[in-house]
CSV table of N, CA and C in Angstrom, one decimal:
chain,number,residue,atom,x,y,z
A,1,MET,N,0.7,-25.9,-21.3
A,1,MET,CA,1.2,-26.5,-22.6
A,1,MET,C,2.6,-27.0,-22.4
A,2,ASP,N,2.8,-28.2,-22.7
A,2,ASP,CA,4.2,-28.8,-22.6
A,2,ASP,C,5.0,-28.5,-23.8
A,3,ALA,N,6.3,-28.8,-23.8
A,3,ALA,CA,7.2,-28.5,-24.8
A,3,ALA,C,6.8,-29.2,-26.2
A,4,ALA,N,6.3,-30.4,-26.1
A,4,ALA,CA,5.9,-31.1,-27.3
A,4,ALA,C,4.7,-30.4,-28.0
A,5,GLU,N,3.8,-29.8,-27.3
A,5,GLU,CA,2.7,-29.0,-27.8
A,5,GLU,C,3.2,-27.7,-28.4
A,6,ALA,N,4.2,-27.1,-27.8
A,6,ALA,CA,4.7,-25.8,-28.2
A,6,ALA,C,5.4,-25.8,-29.5
A,7,ILE,N,6.0,-26.9,-29.9
A,7,ILE,CA,6.8,-27.0,-31.1
A,7,ILE,C,6.0,-26.7,-32.3
A,8,PRO,N,4.8,-27.4,-32.5
A,8,PRO,CA,4.0,-27.0,-33.7
A,8,PRO,C,3.6,-25.6,-33.7
A,9,LEU,N,3.2,-25.0,-32.6
A,9,LEU,CA,2.8,-23.6,-32.5
A,9,LEU,C,3.9,-22.7,-32.9
A,10,GLN,N,5.1,-23.0,-32.4
A,10,GLN,CA,6.3,-22.2,-32.8
A,10,GLN,C,6.6,-22.3,-34.3
A,11,ALA,N,6.5,-23.5,-34.8
A,11,ALA,CA,6.8,-23.6,-36.2
A,11,ALA,C,5.7,-22.9,-37.1
A,12,TYR,N,4.5,-23.0,-36.7
A,12,TYR,CA,3.4,-22.3,-37.4
A,12,TYR,C,3.6,-20.8,-37.3
A,13,SER,N,3.9,-20.3,-36.1
A,13,SER,CA,4.2,-18.8,-35.9
A,13,SER,C,5.4,-18.4,-36.8
A,14,ALA,N,6.4,-19.2,-36.9
A,14,ALA,CA,7.6,-18.8,-37.7
A,14,ALA,C,7.2,-18.7,-39.2
A,15,LEU,N,6.4,-19.6,-39.7
A,15,LEU,CA,5.9,-19.5,-41.0
A,15,LEU,C,5.0,-18.3,-41.2
A,16,LEU,N,4.1,-18.1,-40.2
A,16,LEU,CA,3.2,-17.0,-40.3
A,16,LEU,C,3.9,-15.6,-40.4
A,17,HIS,N,5.0,-15.5,-39.8
A,17,HIS,CA,5.7,-14.2,-39.8
A,17,HIS,C,7.0,-14.3,-40.7
A,18,SER,N,7.0,-15.2,-41.6
A,18,SER,CA,8.1,-15.3,-42.6
A,18,SER,C,8.2,-14.0,-43.5
A,19,SER,N,9.3,-13.7,-44.0
A,19,SER,CA,9.4,-12.6,-45.0
A,19,SER,C,9.0,-13.1,-46.4
A,20,ASN,N,8.8,-14.4,-46.5
A,20,ASN,CA,8.5,-15.0,-47.8
A,20,ASN,C,7.0,-15.2,-47.8
A,21,ILE,N,6.3,-14.5,-48.7
A,21,ILE,CA,4.8,-14.5,-48.8
A,21,ILE,C,4.3,-15.9,-49.0
A,22,ALA,N,5.0,-16.7,-49.8
A,22,ALA,CA,4.5,-18.0,-50.0
A,22,ALA,C,4.5,-18.8,-48.7
A,23,MET,N,5.4,-18.6,-47.9
A,23,MET,CA,5.5,-19.3,-46.6
A,23,MET,C,4.3,-18.8,-45.7
A,24,VAL,N,4.1,-17.5,-45.7
A,24,VAL,CA,3.0,-16.9,-44.9
A,24,VAL,C,1.7,-17.5,-45.4
A,25,CYS,N,1.5,-17.6,-46.7
A,25,CYS,CA,0.2,-18.1,-47.2
A,25,CYS,C,0.1,-19.6,-46.9
A,26,ARG,N,1.2,-20.3,-46.9
A,26,ARG,CA,1.2,-21.7,-46.5
A,26,ARG,C,0.7,-21.8,-45.0
A,27,ALA,N,1.2,-20.9,-44.2
A,27,ALA,CA,0.7,-21.0,-42.8
A,27,ALA,C,-0.8,-20.7,-42.7
A,28,LEU,N,-1.3,-19.7,-43.5
A,28,LEU,CA,-2.7,-19.4,-43.4
A,28,LEU,C,-3.5,-20.6,-43.9
A,29,ASN,N,-3.0,-21.3,-44.9
A,29,ASN,CA,-3.7,-22.5,-45.4
A,29,ASN,C,-3.7,-23.6,-44.3
A,30,MET,N,-2.5,-23.7,-43.6
A,30,MET,CA,-2.4,-24.7,-42.5
A,30,MET,C,-3.5,-24.4,-41.4
A,31,TYR,N,-3.7,-23.1,-41.2
A,31,TYR,CA,-4.7,-22.8,-40.2
A,31,TYR,C,-6.1,-23.3,-40.6
A,32,GLN,N,-6.4,-23.1,-41.9
A,32,GLN,CA,-7.7,-23.6,-42.4
A,32,GLN,C,-7.8,-25.1,-42.2
A,33,VAL,N,-6.8,-25.8,-42.5
A,33,VAL,CA,-6.8,-27.3,-42.4
A,33,VAL,C,-7.0,-27.6,-40.9
A,34,ALA,N,-6.3,-26.9,-40.0
A,34,ALA,CA,-6.5,-27.2,-38.6
A,34,ALA,C,-7.9,-26.8,-38.1
A,35,ALA,N,-8.5,-25.8,-38.7
A,35,ALA,CA,-9.8,-25.4,-38.3
A,35,ALA,C,-10.8,-26.5,-38.8
A,36,ALA,N,-10.6,-27.1,-39.9
A,36,ALA,CA,-11.4,-28.1,-40.4
A,36,ALA,C,-11.4,-29.4,-39.5
A,37,TYR,N,-10.2,-29.6,-38.8
A,37,TYR,CA,-10.1,-30.7,-37.9
A,37,TYR,C,-11.1,-30.5,-36.7
A,38,THR,N,-11.4,-29.3,-36.4
A,38,THR,CA,-12.2,-28.9,-35.3
A,38,THR,C,-13.6,-29.7,-35.4
A,39,GLN,N,-14.1,-29.9,-36.6
A,39,GLN,CA,-15.3,-30.6,-36.8
A,39,GLN,C,-15.2,-32.0,-36.4
A,40,LEU,N,-14.0,-32.6,-36.5
A,40,LEU,CA,-13.8,-34.0,-36.1
A,40,LEU,C,-13.3,-34.2,-34.7
A,41,SER,N,-12.4,-33.3,-34.3
A,41,SER,CA,-11.7,-33.5,-33.0
A,41,SER,C,-12.3,-32.6,-31.9
A,42,GLY,N,-13.0,-31.6,-32.2
A,42,GLY,CA,-13.6,-30.8,-31.2
A,42,GLY,C,-12.6,-29.6,-30.8
A,43,GLY,N,-11.5,-29.5,-31.4
A,43,GLY,CA,-10.6,-28.4,-31.1
A,43,GLY,C,-9.6,-28.1,-32.2
A,44,ASN,N,-9.3,-26.8,-32.4
A,44,ASN,CA,-8.3,-26.4,-33.4
A,44,ASN,C,-7.0,-26.4,-32.7
A,45,PRO,N,-6.0,-27.2,-33.1
A,45,PRO,CA,-4.7,-27.2,-32.5
A,45,PRO,C,-4.0,-25.8,-32.6
A,46,LEU,N,-4.4,-25.0,-33.6
A,46,LEU,CA,-3.8,-23.7,-33.7
A,46,LEU,C,-4.7,-22.6,-33.2
A,47,GLY,N,-5.8,-23.0,-32.6
A,47,GLY,CA,-6.8,-22.0,-32.1
A,47,GLY,C,-6.3,-20.8,-31.3
A,48,GLU,N,-5.3,-21.1,-30.5
A,48,GLU,CA,-4.8,-20.0,-29.6
A,48,GLU,C,-4.0,-18.9,-30.4
A,49,LEU,N,-3.8,-19.2,-31.7
A,49,LEU,CA,-3.1,-18.2,-32.6
A,49,LEU,C,-4.1,-17.6,-33.6
A,50,ALA,N,-5.4,-17.7,-33.3
A,50,ALA,CA,-6.4,-17.2,-34.2
A,50,ALA,C,-6.3,-15.7,-34.4
A,51,GLU,N,-6.1,-14.9,-33.3
A,51,GLU,CA,-6.0,-13.5,-33.5
A,51,GLU,C,-4.7,-13.1,-34.2
A,52,GLU,N,-3.6,-13.7,-34.0
A,52,GLU,CA,-2.4,-13.5,-34.7
A,52,GLU,C,-2.6,-13.8,-36.2
A,53,THR,N,-3.2,-14.9,-36.5
A,53,THR,CA,-3.5,-15.3,-37.8
A,53,THR,C,-4.4,-14.2,-38.5
A,54,ARG,N,-5.4,-13.8,-37.8
A,54,ARG,CA,-6.3,-12.8,-38.4
A,54,ARG,C,-5.6,-11.5,-38.7
A,55,GLN,N,-4.7,-11.1,-37.8
A,55,GLN,CA,-4.0,-9.8,-38.0
A,55,GLN,C,-3.1,-9.9,-39.3
A,56,VAL,N,-2.4,-11.1,-39.4
A,56,VAL,CA,-1.6,-11.3,-40.6
A,56,VAL,C,-2.4,-11.2,-41.9
A,57,ALA,N,-3.6,-11.9,-41.9
A,57,ALA,CA,-4.5,-11.9,-43.0
A,57,ALA,C,-4.9,-10.5,-43.4
A,58,LEU,N,-5.3,-9.7,-42.4
A,58,LEU,CA,-5.7,-8.3,-42.6
A,58,LEU,C,-4.5,-7.5,-43.2
A,59,ARG,N,-3.3,-7.7,-42.7
A,59,ARG,CA,-2.1,-7.0,-43.2
A,59,ARG,C,-1.9,-7.3,-44.7
A,60,ILE,N,-2.1,-8.6,-45.0
A,60,ILE,CA,-2.0,-8.9,-46.4
A,60,ILE,C,-3.0,-8.2,-47.3
A,61,LEU,N,-4.2,-8.1,-46.8
A,61,LEU,CA,-5.2,-7.4,-47.6
A,61,LEU,C,-5.1,-5.9,-47.7
A,62,ASP,N,-4.3,-5.4,-46.8
A,62,ASP,CA,-4.0,-3.9,-46.8
A,62,ASP,C,-3.0,-3.6,-47.9
A,63,GLY,N,-2.3,-4.6,-48.5
A,63,GLY,CA,-1.4,-4.3,-49.6
A,63,GLY,C,-2.0,-4.8,-50.9
A,64,PRO,N,-1.2,-4.5,-51.9
A,64,PRO,CA,-1.7,-5.0,-53.3
A,64,PRO,C,-1.5,-6.5,-53.4
A,65,PRO,N,-2.3,-7.1,-54.2
A,65,PRO,CA,-2.1,-8.6,-54.4
A,65,PRO,C,-0.7,-8.8,-55.1
A,66,VAL,N,-0.1,-10.0,-54.8
A,66,VAL,CA,1.1,-10.3,-55.4
A,66,VAL,C,0.9,-10.5,-56.9
A,67,GLU,N,1.9,-10.3,-57.7
A,67,GLU,CA,1.8,-10.6,-59.1
A,67,GLU,C,2.2,-12.1,-59.3
A,68,ALA,N,1.8,-12.6,-60.5
A,68,ALA,CA,2.0,-14.0,-60.8
A,68,ALA,C,3.5,-14.3,-60.8
A,69,GLY,N,3.8,-15.5,-60.3
A,69,GLY,CA,5.2,-15.9,-60.4
A,69,GLY,C,5.3,-17.3,-61.1
A,70,GLU,N,6.4,-17.8,-61.1
A,70,GLU,CA,6.6,-19.1,-61.8
A,70,GLU,C,5.7,-20.2,-61.1
A,71,ASP,N,5.6,-20.2,-59.8
A,71,ASP,CA,4.9,-21.2,-59.1
A,71,ASP,C,3.6,-20.8,-58.5
A,72,PHE,N,3.1,-19.6,-58.8
A,72,PHE,CA,1.9,-19.2,-58.2
A,72,PHE,C,1.2,-18.2,-59.1
A,73,ARG,N,-0.1,-18.1,-58.9
A,73,ARG,CA,-1.0,-17.2,-59.6
A,73,ARG,C,-1.0,-15.8,-59.0
A,74,ALA,N,-1.3,-14.8,-59.8
A,74,ALA,CA,-1.5,-13.5,-59.2
A,74,ALA,C,-2.6,-13.5,-58.2
A,75,GLY,N,-2.4,-12.8,-57.1
A,75,GLY,CA,-3.4,-12.6,-56.1
A,75,GLY,C,-3.6,-13.8,-55.1
A,76,PHE,N,-2.7,-14.8,-55.2
A,76,PHE,CA,-2.8,-15.9,-54.3
A,76,PHE,C,-2.8,-15.5,-52.9
A,77,ASP,N,-2.0,-14.5,-52.6
A,77,ASP,CA,-2.0,-14.0,-51.2
A,77,ASP,C,-3.3,-13.5,-50.7
A,78,HIS,N,-4.0,-12.8,-51.5
A,78,HIS,CA,-5.3,-12.3,-51.1
A,78,HIS,C,-6.3,-13.4,-51.0
A,79,LEU,N,-6.2,-14.4,-51.8
A,79,LEU,CA,-7.1,-15.6,-51.7
A,79,LEU,C,-6.8,-16.3,-50.4
A,80,SER,N,-5.5,-16.5,-50.0
A,80,SER,CA,-5.2,-17.2,-48.8
A,80,SER,C,-5.7,-16.4,-47.6
A,81,ALA,N,-5.5,-15.1,-47.6
A,81,ALA,CA,-6.0,-14.2,-46.5
A,81,ALA,C,-7.5,-14.3,-46.4
A,82,LEU,N,-8.2,-14.2,-47.5
A,82,LEU,CA,-9.7,-14.2,-47.4
A,82,LEU,C,-10.1,-15.6,-46.9
A,83,ASN,N,-9.5,-16.6,-47.4
A,83,ASN,CA,-9.9,-18.0,-47.0
A,83,ASN,C,-9.8,-18.1,-45.5
A,84,VAL,N,-8.7,-17.7,-44.9
A,84,VAL,CA,-8.6,-17.8,-43.4
A,84,VAL,C,-9.5,-16.9,-42.7
A,85,LEU,N,-9.8,-15.7,-43.3
A,85,LEU,CA,-10.8,-14.8,-42.7
A,85,LEU,C,-12.2,-15.4,-42.6
A,86,SER,N,-12.4,-16.3,-43.5
A,86,SER,CA,-13.7,-17.0,-43.5
A,86,SER,C,-13.9,-17.8,-42.2
A,87,THR,N,-12.8,-18.0,-41.5
A,87,THR,CA,-12.9,-18.7,-40.2
A,87,THR,C,-12.7,-17.8,-39.0
A,88,VAL,N,-11.8,-16.8,-39.2
A,88,VAL,CA,-11.4,-16.0,-38.0
A,88,VAL,C,-11.8,-14.5,-38.0
A,89,ALA,N,-12.5,-14.1,-39.1
A,89,ALA,CA,-12.9,-12.7,-39.2
A,89,ALA,C,-13.8,-12.2,-38.1
A,90,GLN,N,-13.7,-11.0,-37.7
A,90,GLN,CA,-14.6,-10.3,-36.7
A,90,GLN,C,-15.5,-9.3,-37.5
A,91,PRO,N,-16.6,-8.9,-36.9
A,91,PRO,CA,-17.5,-8.0,-37.5
A,91,PRO,C,-16.8,-6.7,-38.0
A,92,GLU,N,-15.8,-6.2,-37.3
A,92,GLU,CA,-15.1,-5.0,-37.7
A,92,GLU,C,-14.2,-5.2,-38.9
A,93,ASP,N,-14.0,-6.4,-39.4
A,93,ASP,CA,-13.2,-6.7,-40.6
A,93,ASP,C,-14.0,-6.5,-41.9
A,94,VAL,N,-15.3,-6.3,-41.7
A,94,VAL,CA,-16.1,-6.2,-42.9
A,94,VAL,C,-15.8,-5.1,-43.8
A,95,GLU,N,-15.3,-4.0,-43.3
A,95,GLU,CA,-14.9,-2.8,-44.1
A,95,GLU,C,-13.7,-3.2,-45.0
A,96,VAL,N,-12.8,-3.9,-44.5
A,96,VAL,CA,-11.6,-4.3,-45.3
A,96,VAL,C,-12.1,-5.3,-46.4
A,97,VAL,N,-12.9,-6.2,-46.1
A,97,VAL,CA,-13.4,-7.2,-47.1
A,97,VAL,C,-14.3,-6.4,-48.1
A,98,GLN,N,-15.1,-5.5,-47.7
A,98,GLN,CA,-15.9,-4.7,-48.7
A,98,GLN,C,-15.0,-3.9,-49.6
A,99,ARG,N,-13.9,-3.4,-49.1
A,99,ARG,CA,-12.9,-2.7,-50.0
A,99,ARG,C,-12.4,-3.6,-51.0
A,100,ILE,N,-12.0,-4.8,-50.6
A,100,ILE,CA,-11.5,-5.8,-51.6
A,100,ILE,C,-12.6,-6.1,-52.7
A,101,ILE,N,-13.8,-6.3,-52.3
A,101,ILE,CA,-14.9,-6.5,-53.2
A,101,ILE,C,-14.9,-5.4,-54.2
A,102,ALA,N,-14.9,-4.2,-53.8
A,102,ALA,CA,-15.0,-3.0,-54.6
A,102,ALA,C,-13.8,-2.8,-55.5
A,103,GLU,N,-12.6,-3.2,-55.1
A,103,GLU,CA,-11.4,-2.8,-55.8
A,103,GLU,C,-10.8,-3.9,-56.6
A,104,THR,N,-11.0,-5.2,-56.3
A,104,THR,CA,-10.3,-6.2,-57.0
A,104,THR,C,-10.8,-6.4,-58.4
A,105,PRO,N,-9.9,-6.6,-59.4
A,105,PRO,CA,-10.4,-7.0,-60.7
A,105,PRO,C,-10.5,-8.5,-60.9
A,106,ASP,N,-10.1,-9.3,-59.9
A,106,ASP,CA,-10.1,-10.7,-59.9
A,106,ASP,C,-11.4,-11.3,-59.5
A,107,ALA,N,-12.1,-12.0,-60.3
A,107,ALA,CA,-13.5,-12.5,-60.0
A,107,ALA,C,-13.4,-13.5,-58.9
A,108,GLU,N,-12.4,-14.4,-58.8
A,108,GLU,CA,-12.3,-15.4,-57.8
A,108,GLU,C,-12.1,-14.7,-56.4
A,109,VAL,N,-11.2,-13.7,-56.4
A,109,VAL,CA,-11.0,-13.0,-55.1
A,109,VAL,C,-12.3,-12.3,-54.7
A,110,ARG,N,-13.0,-11.6,-55.6
A,110,ARG,CA,-14.2,-11.0,-55.3
A,110,ARG,C,-15.2,-11.9,-54.8
A,111,ALA,N,-15.4,-13.1,-55.4
A,111,ALA,CA,-16.4,-14.1,-55.0
A,111,ALA,C,-16.1,-14.5,-53.5
A,112,LEU,N,-14.8,-14.8,-53.3
A,112,LEU,CA,-14.4,-15.3,-51.9
A,112,LEU,C,-14.7,-14.1,-50.9
A,113,ALA,N,-14.3,-12.9,-51.3
A,113,ALA,CA,-14.6,-11.8,-50.4
A,113,ALA,C,-16.0,-11.6,-50.1
A,114,GLN,N,-16.9,-11.8,-51.1
A,114,GLN,CA,-18.3,-11.7,-50.9
A,114,GLN,C,-18.8,-12.8,-49.9
A,115,LEU,N,-18.3,-14.0,-50.0
A,115,LEU,CA,-18.6,-15.0,-49.0
A,115,LEU,C,-18.2,-14.6,-47.6
A,116,VAL,N,-17.0,-14.1,-47.5
A,116,VAL,CA,-16.5,-13.7,-46.1
A,116,VAL,C,-17.4,-12.5,-45.6
A,117,ALA,N,-17.7,-11.6,-46.5
A,117,ALA,CA,-18.5,-10.4,-46.0
A,117,ALA,C,-19.9,-10.9,-45.5
A,118,ARG,N,-20.5,-11.9,-46.2
A,118,ARG,CA,-21.8,-12.4,-45.7
A,118,ARG,C,-21.6,-13.1,-44.4
A,119,SER,N,-20.5,-13.8,-44.2
A,119,SER,CA,-20.3,-14.5,-42.9
A,119,SER,C,-20.1,-13.6,-41.7
A,120,VAL,N,-19.5,-12.4,-41.9
A,120,VAL,CA,-19.2,-11.6,-40.8
A,120,VAL,C,-20.1,-10.3,-40.7
A,121,GLY,N,-20.9,-10.1,-41.8
A,121,GLY,CA,-21.7,-8.8,-41.9
A,121,GLY,C,-23.0,-8.9,-41.3
């Protein structure tokens, strides 16, 4: 990988590990967009960071969902994490996803978790 290719990966990784949950979720959403490009281009430009992305998503799901803020809805972090897991989840992640299904009071989060569970289960 040359320096020009490394810059987007470094920027993505910086967002992914930000202390600002909105920035982390932005990174997770960026991964989803990059994964969608795979259908057109044959390769995800962020693909080498799939496992790192998966681990961040699982960490988010280990905590309680964020409360609503001025610019975002309650649970947006769990939605972002589940959304990216629909692409990068491994079979061993199904327990985490099933826990979210059982515990969340949010119908949208539950519906997305059910989709992820079906895709990895």
